[in-house]
Amino acid sequence: MTVVGRAGRSASNGPASQQDMRRQNLAVVLGAVAAHSPLSRADVAGRVGLTRAAVSSLVDELIGRGAVTEAAATASGRPGRPGRALALSGQGPAGLGLEIGVGHLGACVVDLRGEPRVWRREERANAGRPAGEVLAEVAALAAAAEAEAAALGLRVDGRILAVPGVVPNEPGGLVERAPNLGWRGVRLADHWPDADTVPEPENEANLGALADYWNAGQPAETFVHVSAGTGVGAALVIDGRLFRGARGFAGELGHLPVHPDGPGCACGARGCLEQYAGEAAVLREAGLAQYGPGDAVALLAERALAGHPPTLAALERAGSALGLALTSAVDLIDPDGLVLGGAYADLADWLLPAVRAELAARVTLRPWAPEALRPSALGRRGPLLGAALTTVRRIMADPTLLPAG
Amino acid sequence: MTVVGRAGRSASNGPASQQDMRRQNLAVVLGAVAAHSPLSRADVAGRVGLTRAAVSSLVDELIGRGAVTEAAATASGRPGRPGRALALSGQGPAGLGLEIGVGHLGACVVDLRGEPRVWRREERANAGRPAGEVLAEVAALAAAAEAEAAALGLRVDGRILAVPGVVPNEPGGLVERAPNLGWRGVRLADHWPDADTVPEPENEANLGALADYWNAGQPAETFVHVSAGTGVGAALVIDGRLFRGARGFAGELGHLPVHPDGPGCACGARGCLEQYAGEAAVLREAGLAQYGPGDAVALLAERALAGHPPTLAALERAGSALGLALTSAVDLIDPDGLVLGGAYADLADWLLPAVRAELAARVTLRPWAPEALRPSALGRRGPLLGAALTTVRRIMADPTLLPAG
DNA sequence: GGTGTTTGCAATGGCTCTTAACAAACTAGT
DNA sequence: ACTAGTTTGTTAAGAGCCATTGCAAACACC
């Protein structure tokens, strides 16, 4: 059973039905249980503004669908009949996340509580190999992860594949291009061995941003998540939802003109951020160009840690340019926070000072706290976790996606 | 009777009630009538996906609330009983827009169809005068406009005041500051003669952007509306709704760093867009600084039209800088369109070429059509129209705001 | 053990949409 | 002119969902 469709549609058009009402109330109750468990039915009723009778009916349905479990009665110590504690189920519904990186494959299963229960990672050089070959290996990894999850009593309800490439907004399972893998126009269904378990692709940076958001305790509802792989990109989360722009190209931070008359860029313009903060540019500036694009991040971190002056200078130059670009982002979007993810997370120690300095000097007319800029807490695990959590969040937003008991 | 509260809340939290369902379906039906009138009940049912019976009930309520009127039966020429044509009412519900500019006051009343029915404008030097004095005059103008509207059978259901200043996100009728008027922390209710007709303030640039959006035939759902007064700002409309940012500071285009090492700016940074495309900067560069900030736009347009070389050079310089800043905006937000409003609308002839050239040279990795950049169609009338239309749009989004018949 | 309190559930009612049936109003064909 | 066919709008019955009300169950406190 697969959870289909993008959840959370606001659907400002289209009529409302009683099913929609039920759907929303199921989600509201489930959300209350998730946020404040353990909680009794009466607690939920008082908190969300429904009556106990309605909550009873809703909870019964959620239990039937396997989303909520009822714990034993808890002796509260207060007078009155004790409520029966409700909590998110640690069994049954689950989300499978998959990941194809340049140098590895990953799979992970999370339960409804957001807890990772299965975690697999295999080092593998994927650049340049045929897509079908790589996808067959991912499918095998996925099957193994699902089997392991099944042994834990989990049933995978949705599958998302994180890829380092462009995934168009529309459904269809298409990876438009993934330069680092050498993919172009790959449709997952064409290469997946089992038609019932074809995952839905999504850009890894977007998933990393969402994972960071979902993982953070207090929610920064609107933030910019910068991440660097070979290119430099940003995921924009606005009001808690990923913003893709009119055509899906939002967050193209790498080609912001930071020094309009600077060095020429492959895109045809001059002085793009990538010419200062892109992987190739930093390596070149650090005098490490000959090492090629292996694990550039580890190399840079090692040199920086050793105090290698050209590397430190290159990272400071990158940080300044990044600060300039982020100044534009802050001026335009006014986010709650800025997160450095991807490769930047591992280099944050050397980048942050210059980024902070640039922001402090240039963002002066509005409240801006230096703490609003922070490295991603999840680092490299973000995309895979985000892929798995996507299904969980969809279920939380619409529990009727789960099969009825 | 006053329409209160910001319409269009998505309310992803909170339970759904049957009233909510009714509210949404009323809005859906009203929206169909607005978009495709004349329309029969059966047409509406077929179009929105409700049954004829439900639509009948909803239309009856809309007629009772004065939002919809039933025209005489139209002989269609096709077999079957002819439907009775429904259309938005041109009487009854209406929105009042008010405007305080540096050099004028304005008032306007639009009916539910969006048609301006009353339009008043008075030249008046408002800079530096006590807020109470100005507001008293606006209130008088508003009362006159409402009286004229009443004579046309219109009842004002909401009042919005466009001001050239910062209006915080929260309700409360506060104008935080309006530098060009010399206002600081003005609460409208404190100065308004009649407590029942206190308008809600809103930033004029925001209203101009929304008016342009609502006025445009085919909707660009996500766009950036740039406007210049004394400063340079942008209103961001995302998915059809104004985006204010986490703290209400989104769209601060004027201080994007376009030439990071450029001239110092009052904000403390260097090379901000305002130093190239702000009113003062353009006047200075054109050698017209001594004329002061009178009607700078008219002066510049006159000189440019006369072929005055320094003016043309200054405008080209401004256009280039604006193009740089908009490159960042396009890279980050991926909008459907860019609109030049406010003073830029009147100078578009001389600004557009440079802006276009910069965008064409720098936005290369994504689809970008030069036509996506256009001057505002409404020009200076935008803010006032937007203020009046705000109430109409709120009613369209929630017809239960209207008193029941 | 009795009293008071809180919980969860069942019965009833109200609101809203859907389904089904029907009268009204028109065209087309004879 | 008259009948048949089609479409519209309304009405009545039915279903789904939540609110209200009442009540038995389960606990603390005296």
XYZ file of C-alpha atoms (C1' of nucleotides) in Angstrom, chain B residues 18 40-42 52-53 56 80-81 83-84, chain D residues 5-12 16-18:
22
model
C -19.905 22.278 9.356
C -27.203 29.476 -13.969
C -27.391 27.397 -10.826
C -26.997 24.271 -12.915
C -27.820 21.409 -8.132
C -29.664 21.071 -4.868
C -29.555 26.176 -4.981
C -34.908 22.685 -21.939
C -35.993 25.085 -19.308
C -31.616 28.832 -16.374
C -31.862 32.043 -14.430
C -37.817 15.368 -25.185
C -34.599 18.162 -22.524
C -32.932 21.065 -19.006
C -33.745 23.682 -14.727
C -34.825 24.509 -10.044
C -37.058 22.821 -5.988
C -38.576 19.506 -2.577
C -38.315 15.337 0.303
C -22.381 11.662 7.437
C -20.528 14.286 10.975
C -20.290 16.943 15.112
